[in-house]
Coordinates of C-alpha atoms in Angstrom, one line a residue:
M1 CA -1.8 -55.7 76.1
D2 CA -1.6 -51.9 76.1
K3 CA -5.0 -50.7 74.9
R4 CA -4.5 -47.0 74.0
I5 CA -5.7 -44.2 71.6
E6 CA -3.6 -41.2 71.0
I7 CA -5.6 -38.5 69.7
L8 CA -3.9 -35.9 67.8
G9 CA -4.9 -32.7 66.2
L10 CA -4.3 -31.8 62.6
G11 CA -4.7 -28.1 63.4
A12 CA -6.9 -25.4 61.7
G13 CA -5.1 -25.0 58.3
D14 CA -1.8 -26.0 56.6
L15 CA 1.4 -28.1 57.3
E16 CA 3.1 -24.7 58.6
Q17 CA 0.8 -24.5 61.7
L18 CA 1.1 -28.1 62.7
P19 CA 3.4 -28.4 66.0
V20 CA 6.5 -30.5 65.4
G21 CA 5.7 -33.0 67.9
V22 CA 2.5 -33.8 66.2
Y23 CA 4.0 -34.0 62.9
K24 CA 6.7 -36.6 64.2
K25 CA 4.0 -38.6 65.9
L26 CA 1.7 -38.7 62.5
L27 CA 4.6 -39.9 60.6
R28 CA 5.8 -42.4 62.9
A29 CA 2.2 -44.1 63.4
G30 CA 2.3 -46.1 60.2
V31 CA -0.6 -48.3 59.7
G32 CA -1.8 -47.7 63.1
L33 CA -3.1 -44.1 61.9
F34 CA -6.8 -43.3 61.5
L35 CA -8.1 -40.1 60.4
R36 CA -11.7 -39.0 61.0
T37 CA -11.6 -37.2 57.4
K38 CA -8.6 -37.1 54.8
E39 CA -10.1 -33.7 53.6
H40 CA -7.4 -31.7 55.2
P41 CA -4.6 -29.7 53.9
V42 CA -2.2 -31.3 56.4
V43 CA -3.0 -34.6 55.1
A44 CA -2.0 -33.9 51.5
D45 CA 1.5 -32.4 52.4
L46 CA 2.0 -35.3 54.7
E47 CA 1.4 -37.8 51.7
K48 CA 4.1 -36.3 50.0
E49 CA 6.3 -37.4 52.9
G50 CA 5.0 -41.1 52.7
L51 CA 2.1 -40.8 55.3
T52 CA 0.0 -44.0 55.8
Y53 CA -3.3 -43.9 57.4
T54 CA -7.1 -45.2 57.3
S55 CA -9.8 -42.7 56.9
F56 CA -13.4 -42.7 58.0
D57 CA -14.5 -40.7 55.0
A58 CA -16.6 -43.9 53.6
V59 CA -18.5 -43.8 57.0
Y60 CA -20.0 -40.5 56.0
E61 CA -21.5 -41.8 53.1
K62 CA -23.3 -44.8 54.8
H63 CA -25.3 -42.6 57.3
E64 CA -27.6 -39.8 57.0
Q65 CA -27.2 -38.7 60.4
F66 CA -24.0 -37.5 61.8
D67 CA -24.7 -38.9 65.1
L68 CA -24.6 -42.5 63.6
V69 CA -21.5 -41.5 61.8
Y70 CA -19.7 -40.5 65.0
E71 CA -21.0 -43.6 66.7
E72 CA -19.5 -45.9 64.2
I73 CA -16.2 -44.1 64.0
A74 CA -15.7 -44.2 68.0
R75 CA -16.9 -47.9 68.1
T76 CA -14.5 -48.9 65.4
L77 CA -11.7 -47.1 67.1
L78 CA -12.1 -48.8 70.3
Q79 CA -12.1 -52.2 68.6
K80 CA -8.9 -51.6 66.9
A81 CA -7.4 -50.6 70.2
E82 CA -8.1 -53.9 71.5
S83 CA -5.2 -55.2 69.3
G84 CA -2.8 -52.5 70.5
P85 CA -1.9 -48.7 70.5
I86 CA -3.4 -46.7 67.8
V87 CA -3.3 -42.9 66.8
Y88 CA -6.6 -41.1 65.9
A89 CA -6.0 -37.7 64.0
V90 CA -8.9 -35.3 63.7
P91 CA -9.0 -31.4 62.3
G92 CA -8.1 -28.8 64.8
H93 CA -7.6 -29.5 68.4
P94 CA -9.2 -32.7 69.7
L95 CA -11.4 -31.1 72.4
V96 CA -12.7 -28.6 70.3
A97 CA -15.9 -29.4 68.2
E98 CA -15.3 -32.8 67.8
R99 CA -18.0 -35.3 68.8
T100 CA -16.1 -38.6 68.2
V101 CA -13.6 -37.8 70.7
Q102 CA -16.3 -37.0 73.4
L103 CA -17.4 -40.5 72.7
L104 CA -14.0 -42.0 73.0
L105 CA -13.9 -40.3 76.4
E106 CA -17.3 -41.5 77.5
Y107 CA -16.9 -45.2 76.2
A108 CA -13.5 -45.8 76.7
P109 CA -13.4 -46.4 80.5
K110 CA -15.8 -49.3 80.3
E111 CA -13.6 -50.8 77.5
A112 CA -10.3 -50.5 79.7
V113 CA -8.9 -48.4 77.0
E114 CA -6.7 -45.4 77.8
I115 CA -7.3 -42.2 75.8
I116 CA -4.5 -39.6 75.6
I117 CA -5.1 -36.2 74.2
G118 CA -2.2 -34.7 72.1
G119 CA -1.9 -31.5 70.6
G120 CA -3.1 -29.5 67.8
Q121 CA -4.3 -25.9 67.2
S122 CA -8.1 -25.4 67.1
F123 CA -9.7 -23.1 64.5
I124 CA -10.6 -20.6 67.3
D125 CA -7.6 -18.7 67.6
P126 CA -7.1 -18.2 64.0
I127 CA -10.6 -17.1 63.5
F128 CA -10.3 -14.6 66.1
A129 CA -7.3 -13.3 64.6
A130 CA -8.6 -13.4 60.9
L131 CA -12.0 -11.5 62.0
R132 CA -9.9 -9.1 64.4
I133 CA -12.6 -9.9 67.3
D134 CA -11.6 -10.0 70.9
P135 CA -13.4 -13.0 72.5
I136 CA -13.8 -11.3 75.8
E137 CA -16.8 -9.2 74.3
G138 CA -18.7 -12.7 74.5
F139 CA -19.4 -15.4 71.9
Q140 CA -21.1 -18.9 71.3
L141 CA -19.3 -21.5 69.4
L142 CA -22.2 -23.9 68.0
D143 CA -22.3 -27.1 66.1
G144 CA -23.9 -26.5 62.7
T145 CA -24.8 -30.1 62.3
A146 CA -27.2 -29.8 65.4
L147 CA -28.1 -26.1 65.6
L148 CA -31.2 -24.9 67.0
S149 CA -32.6 -21.3 67.1
S150 CA -33.3 -21.5 71.1
Q151 CA -29.5 -21.7 71.4
L152 CA -28.7 -18.5 69.7
Q153 CA -27.8 -15.4 71.6
I154 CA -28.0 -13.0 68.9
E155 CA -26.4 -10.2 70.9
Q156 CA -23.2 -11.9 70.9
H157 CA -20.5 -13.0 68.4
I158 CA -21.7 -16.2 67.0
F159 CA -19.2 -18.7 65.4
I160 CA -20.9 -22.1 63.8
S161 CA -18.6 -24.8 63.1
Q162 CA -18.9 -28.1 61.4
V163 CA -20.5 -26.5 58.2
Y164 CA -19.0 -29.3 56.2
D165 CA -21.1 -28.8 52.9
Q166 CA -24.2 -27.0 51.3
F167 CA -26.8 -29.3 52.9
V168 CA -25.3 -28.2 56.4
A169 CA -25.1 -24.5 55.3
S170 CA -28.7 -24.9 54.2
N171 CA -29.9 -26.1 57.7
V172 CA -27.9 -23.3 59.4
K173 CA -29.2 -20.8 56.9
L174 CA -33.0 -21.6 57.9
T175 CA -32.3 -21.9 61.6
L176 CA -30.7 -18.3 61.5
M177 CA -33.5 -17.1 59.7
E178 CA -35.8 -17.7 62.5
K179 CA -34.0 -15.1 64.4
L180 CA -32.4 -12.9 61.7
P181 CA -33.7 -11.0 58.6
D182 CA -33.0 -13.0 55.1
D183 CA -30.4 -10.2 54.2
Y184 CA -28.5 -10.2 57.3
E185 CA -24.8 -10.0 56.6
V186 CA -22.6 -13.0 57.7
Y187 CA -19.1 -14.3 56.9
I188 CA -18.0 -17.6 55.5
V189 CA -14.5 -18.2 57.1
T190 CA -12.4 -21.0 55.4
A191 CA -9.0 -22.3 56.4
A192 CA -8.6 -19.2 59.0
G193 CA -4.6 -18.6 59.6
S194 CA -3.6 -20.5 56.7
S195 CA -2.2 -19.5 53.4
Q196 CA -5.6 -20.7 51.7
E197 CA -7.5 -18.3 54.5
V198 CA -10.7 -16.9 52.6
I199 CA -13.3 -14.6 54.4
E200 CA -16.3 -13.7 52.5
K201 CA -19.1 -11.7 53.5
V202 CA -22.7 -12.6 52.0
P203 CA -26.3 -11.9 52.9
L204 CA -27.8 -14.8 54.9
Y205 CA -29.9 -16.1 52.2
E206 CA -26.9 -16.8 50.1
L207 CA -25.1 -18.6 52.7
D208 CA -25.9 -22.3 51.3
R209 CA -25.0 -21.0 47.5
N210 CA -21.3 -20.8 48.5
V211 CA -19.2 -23.2 46.3
S212 CA -16.2 -23.0 48.5
I213 CA -17.7 -24.6 51.5
N214 CA -15.9 -27.5 52.9
N215 CA -15.0 -29.3 56.0
L216 CA -12.6 -26.2 57.0
T217 CA -15.6 -23.9 56.7
S218 CA -17.0 -22.0 59.8
V219 CA -19.7 -19.2 59.5
Y220 CA -19.6 -15.9 61.8
I221 CA -22.5 -14.0 62.7
P222 CA -21.8 -10.4 64.1
P223 CA -23.5 -9.4 67.1
V224 CA -26.8 -7.8 66.2
K225 CA -27.0 -4.1 67.3
E226 CA -30.5 -3.1 65.4
E227 CA -33.4 -2.8 67.6
Q228 CA -35.9 -4.2 65.4
I229 CA -34.2 -7.3 65.1
L230 CA -33.8 -7.6 68.9
L231 CA -37.6 -7.2 69.4
K232 CA -37.9 -11.0 68.8
N233 CA -36.0 -12.0 71.9
F234 CA -37.4 -12.6 75.2
S235 CA -34.7 -10.9 77.0
K236 CA -35.4 -7.8 75.0
L237 CA -39.2 -7.9 76.2
R238 CA -38.0 -8.5 79.8
E239 CA -35.8 -5.5 79.6
I240 CA -38.9 -3.1 77.9
I241 CA -41.1 -4.2 80.8
A242 CA -38.4 -3.3 83.3
V243 CA -37.9 0.0 81.7
L244 CA -41.7 0.9 81.9
R245 CA -41.7 0.0 85.7
G246 CA -38.5 1.8 86.4
P247 CA -37.8 5.0 87.6
N248 CA -37.6 6.9 84.3
G249 CA -40.4 4.8 83.0
C250 CA -44.2 5.1 82.5
P251 CA -46.1 6.4 85.4
W252 CA -49.0 4.2 84.6
D253 CA -47.1 1.1 84.7
R254 CA -45.2 2.1 87.8
E255 CA -48.7 2.4 89.8
Q256 CA -50.0 -0.8 88.8
T257 CA -50.5 -3.5 91.4
H258 CA -51.7 -7.1 91.2
E259 CA -54.8 -6.0 92.2
S260 CA -55.3 -3.3 89.8
L261 CA -54.3 -5.3 87.0
K262 CA -56.8 -8.0 87.3
K263 CA -59.7 -6.4 85.0
Y264 CA -57.3 -6.3 82.3
L265 CA -56.0 -10.1 82.5
I266 CA -59.6 -10.7 82.1
E267 CA -60.4 -8.5 79.3
E268 CA -57.5 -9.7 77.4
T269 CA -58.3 -13.3 77.7
Y270 CA -61.7 -12.4 76.3
E271 CA -60.3 -10.6 73.2
V272 CA -58.2 -13.8 72.7
I273 CA -61.0 -16.0 72.7
E274 CA -62.8 -13.6 70.1
A275 CA -59.7 -13.6 67.8
I276 CA -60.1 -17.3 67.6
N277 CA -63.7 -17.5 67.1
H278 CA -63.0 -15.3 64.1
D279 CA -60.2 -17.4 62.9
D280 CA -58.0 -14.0 62.8
I281 CA -54.2 -15.0 63.2
D282 CA -52.8 -11.5 63.2
H283 CA -55.5 -10.5 65.7
L284 CA -54.8 -13.5 67.6
I285 CA -51.0 -12.8 67.6
E286 CA -51.8 -9.4 69.1
E287 CA -53.9 -10.6 71.7
L288 CA -51.7 -13.3 72.6
G289 CA -49.2 -10.7 73.3
D290 CA -51.4 -8.6 75.4
V291 CA -52.1 -11.5 77.6
L292 CA -48.3 -12.0 77.8
L293 CA -48.0 -8.4 78.7
Q294 CA -50.0 -9.1 81.8
V295 CA -47.9 -12.1 82.8
M296 CA -44.7 -10.0 82.3
L297 CA -46.2 -7.1 84.3
H298 CA -47.1 -9.3 87.3
A299 CA -43.7 -10.9 87.1
Q300 CA -41.9 -7.4 87.0
I301 CA -44.1 -6.3 89.9
G302 CA -43.3 -9.5 91.8
E303 CA -39.4 -8.8 91.2
D304 CA -39.7 -5.2 92.1
D305 CA -41.3 -6.1 95.3
G306 CA -38.6 -8.9 96.0
Y307 CA -41.0 -12.0 95.9
F308 CA -40.5 -13.7 92.8
S309 CA -39.4 -13.1 88.9
I310 CA -40.3 -14.3 85.5
D311 CA -37.6 -17.1 86.0
D312 CA -39.6 -18.4 89.0
I313 CA -42.7 -18.5 87.0
I314 CA -41.0 -20.5 83.9
E315 CA -39.4 -22.8 86.7
V316 CA -42.7 -23.8 88.4
L317 CA -44.4 -24.2 85.1
S318 CA -41.6 -26.4 83.5
E319 CA -41.6 -28.4 86.5
K320 CA -45.3 -28.7 86.5
M321 CA -45.4 -30.0 82.7
I322 CA -42.8 -32.5 83.4
R323 CA -44.4 -33.7 86.3
R324 CA -47.7 -34.1 84.9
H325 CA -46.5 -35.6 81.6
P326 CA -45.0 -38.9 82.8
H327 CA -46.1 -40.5 79.4
V328 CA -44.0 -37.9 77.6
F329 CA -41.0 -37.2 80.0
G330 CA -41.0 -40.5 82.1
T331 CA -42.2 -44.1 82.1
G332 CA -46.1 -43.5 82.2
K333 CA -48.6 -44.4 79.6
A334 CA -51.3 -42.5 77.9
A335 CA -53.0 -44.0 75.0
N336 CA -55.5 -41.1 74.3
A337 CA -56.4 -37.6 75.2
E338 CA -59.0 -39.0 77.7
E339 CA -56.3 -40.9 79.8
V340 CA -54.0 -37.9 79.5
V341 CA -56.7 -36.0 81.4
Q342 CA -57.2 -38.6 83.8
N343 CA -53.5 -38.8 84.7
W344 CA -53.4 -35.1 85.0
Q345 CA -56.1 -35.1 87.5
E346 CA -54.6 -37.8 89.5
I347 CA -51.3 -36.4 89.6
K348 CA -52.8 -32.8 90.5
Q349 CA -54.7 -34.5 93.4
Q350 CA -51.4 -36.1 94.7
E351 CA -49.5 -32.8 94.6
K352 CA -52.5 -31.2 96.5
G353 CA -52.4 -34.3 99.1
R354 CA -48.7 -33.6 99.6
A355 CA -49.5 -30.1 100.7
E356 CA -52.9 -30.3 102.5
A357 CA -55.9 -32.5 101.8
P358 CA -58.8 -30.4 100.5
S359 CA -61.9 -30.0 102.7
S360 CA -64.0 -30.7 99.8
L361 CA -63.9 -32.0 96.3
L362 CA -65.2 -28.7 94.9
E363 CA -62.4 -26.6 96.7
G364 CA -60.4 -26.4 93.4
V365 CA -63.1 -24.4 91.3
S366 CA -62.2 -20.9 91.1
K367 CA -64.6 -18.3 92.5
A368 CA -63.0 -15.9 89.9
Q369 CA -64.6 -17.8 86.8
P370 CA -67.6 -16.5 85.1
N371 CA -70.6 -18.1 87.0
L372 CA -72.1 -20.0 84.2
L373 CA -68.5 -21.7 83.6
R374 CA -68.2 -22.2 87.0
A375 CA -71.5 -24.1 87.5
Y376 CA -70.3 -26.3 84.6
E377 CA -67.2 -27.2 86.6
L378 CA -68.8 -27.6 90.0
Q379 CA -71.3 -30.2 88.5
K380 CA -68.3 -31.9 86.5
L381 CA -66.5 -32.6 89.6
A382 CA -69.7 -33.9 91.5
A383 CA -70.3 -36.2 88.7
K384 CA -67.0 -37.8 89.2
V385 CA -68.1 -39.3 92.3
G386 CA -71.6 -40.3 91.0
F387 CA -73.3 -37.3 92.2
D388 CA -75.1 -37.1 88.6
W389 CA -78.1 -37.8 86.6
Q390 CA -77.4 -41.4 84.8
E391 CA -80.2 -40.4 82.0
I392 CA -81.4 -37.0 80.6
T393 CA -85.0 -37.5 81.7
P394 CA -84.8 -36.4 85.3
A395 CA -82.5 -33.5 84.4
L396 CA -85.2 -32.2 82.0
A397 CA -87.8 -32.9 84.7
K398 CA -85.6 -30.9 87.2
V399 CA -85.5 -27.7 84.5
K400 CA -89.1 -27.8 84.2
E401 CA -89.6 -28.2 88.2
E402 CA -87.3 -25.3 88.6
L403 CA -89.2 -23.1 85.9
D404 CA -92.4 -23.8 87.8
E405 CA -90.9 -22.6 90.9
F406 CA -89.7 -19.5 89.5
V407 CA -93.0 -18.7 87.8
A408 CA -94.8 -19.4 90.9
E409 CA -92.6 -16.4 92.7
L410 CA -93.5 -14.0 90.1
D411 CA -96.3 -12.5 92.0
G412 CA -95.6 -8.8 91.9
T413 CA -94.5 -8.4 95.6
E414 CA -91.0 -7.3 96.5
A415 CA -90.5 -10.5 98.6
G416 CA -91.4 -12.6 95.6
L417 CA -88.8 -10.8 93.4
V418 CA -86.2 -11.9 95.9
L419 CA -87.4 -15.4 95.8
A420 CA -87.7 -15.3 92.1
K421 CA -84.0 -14.3 91.9
K422 CA -83.0 -17.5 93.6
E423 CA -85.3 -19.6 91.5
F424 CA -83.8 -18.0 88.5
G425 CA -80.3 -19.3 89.5
D426 CA -81.8 -22.9 90.3
L427 CA -83.2 -22.8 86.8
L428 CA -79.7 -21.6 84.8
F429 CA -77.9 -24.4 87.3
A430 CA -80.5 -26.8 85.9
F431 CA -80.1 -26.0 82.3
V432 CA -76.2 -26.1 83.0
N433 CA -76.8 -29.7 83.8
V434 CA -78.7 -30.7 81.0
A435 CA -76.1 -29.0 78.7
R436 CA -73.3 -30.9 80.5
F437 CA -75.3 -34.4 80.1
L438 CA -75.5 -33.5 76.2
K439 CA -71.9 -32.6 76.3
I440 CA -72.8 -28.8 75.0
H441 CA -70.4 -26.5 76.6
P442 CA -72.9 -23.7 78.1
E443 CA -70.5 -21.1 77.5
E444 CA -70.1 -21.6 74.0
A445 CA -73.7 -22.2 73.4
L446 CA -74.6 -19.1 74.9
F447 CA -71.7 -17.3 72.9
E448 CA -73.2 -18.5 69.6
T449 CA -76.9 -17.3 70.7
N450 CA -75.2 -13.7 71.6
E451 CA -73.6 -13.7 68.1
K452 CA -77.0 -14.7 66.7
F453 CA -78.7 -12.2 68.3
I454 CA -76.2 -9.5 67.3
R455 CA -76.7 -10.5 63.6
R456 CA -80.3 -10.5 63.8
F457 CA -80.6 -7.2 65.7
Q458 CA -78.1 -5.5 63.3
Y459 CA -80.7 -6.8 60.5
V460 CA -83.4 -5.2 62.5
E461 CA -81.2 -1.8 62.5
E462 CA -80.7 -2.2 58.9
G463 CA -84.6 -2.5 58.3
V464 CA -85.4 0.6 60.5
E465 CA -82.8 2.6 58.6
R466 CA -84.0 1.5 54.9
S467 CA -87.6 2.6 56.0
G468 CA -86.5 6.2 57.0
R469 CA -88.2 6.2 60.2
S470 CA -86.7 5.9 63.8
F471 CA -87.0 3.0 66.1
E472 CA -89.6 4.9 68.2
E473 CA -91.7 5.1 65.1
H474 CA -91.9 1.4 64.8
T475 CA -94.3 -0.8 66.6
L476 CA -93.0 -4.0 68.2
E477 CA -94.7 -6.1 65.6
E478 CA -93.0 -4.3 62.7
L479 CA -89.8 -4.9 64.4
D480 CA -90.6 -8.4 65.0
H481 CA -91.2 -8.6 61.2
Y482 CA -87.6 -7.3 60.3
W483 CA -86.4 -10.1 63.0
D484 CA -88.3 -12.9 61.1
E485 CA -86.9 -11.9 57.9
A486 CA -83.4 -12.2 59.5
K487 CA -84.3 -15.8 60.7
R488 CA -85.6 -16.8 57.3
K489 CA -82.5 -15.5 55.7
G490 CA -80.6 -17.8 58.2
L491 CA -78.8 -15.4 60.1

């Protein structure tokens, strides 16, 4: 039996645009004609000439998601083709913005069904003509039913098809607003190239309020020229950094090296932490931008030197995230955050094993970290192989032992001071061990103490100011009195 589906395009507008060959095939098809939708000007005209057909409009009412609609249409057509050749007609051209056709092309070979693509004019040529746009300037054609802001290249002409109704238009509007101002002017183009052609210019916020939206509607977004709008684009940031490092850029930026920028990365990182601690969102946005600036400068230096670019950084990071999250991107399992961390460490160790086996378990702890934090990380790694106290009592005893040894070296001699310095380090290290045992992060604990000291000392300063006397005119006992007041007030 001849299992065949011939797919024809109804064109972008009225009957005048329909090729003669397609016109004849539609009328000859009889009961073997299926339409994705009858809501098309050509169908109304052909009905007057006796066109018979079956439409899939009812399928749209059954499902809330377009993917399910297209899936059912494709499966139904393949089933019908089992009984003999059929004709399937879609708006526009079969190979332009037609998901059902793509599904048929994918599924048909498995069902031994032949697919023939017939003629039909897409909406692309008429819409370019209606808007008087040369496509060589660069354009995007996107699906309104599955639009993502990450797809948008706002410096190009953007055409969004499949804007069937106000619901789709609303989703398109909200997605565009992630990149564009609410009042950015867009165009609603309906039945381009036909006698019913309508082009309306509206501010973006009114896109879903237009009552003329139907299955012949597309939305056109002109290229963005305004600098302020483009500032949200990553490509614009990359361009700015390249200009700063370029021959006509900033002398300071041109002089920077990976080495010279180290201190700034550390400073900006701490400022991010400060913004988080103060729960200051606006400050956090700004400080995260400063950290990103450091990344972009290092990337531009790498590109200028010919070694790497921001693309290489992103690629390596993306690969790592996929590789180390098999429970998300693969077949791995992780029931909770603890298992995620365990899997991460195991994968990390496997990666290092492929490169070169580490000479020590502690090799991965960076020397560039603050040493209080570094002590914490070193102890954590050692604890993983059982080199750790099993209870807090001996850990506390170790603190007392180190304190006694530190005090014993304070004999007033220069040699004693050298030894005291070493014992002081041992004492801090022992305290970090106690903190880790109690699940207290030493860096966070010390931060809170520093903040407390600042609050109380500022209260002392206020007391001194209220007294009308200087610090030098106060005894230590008087200053301690202010300090105790601050403690009583819970500062």
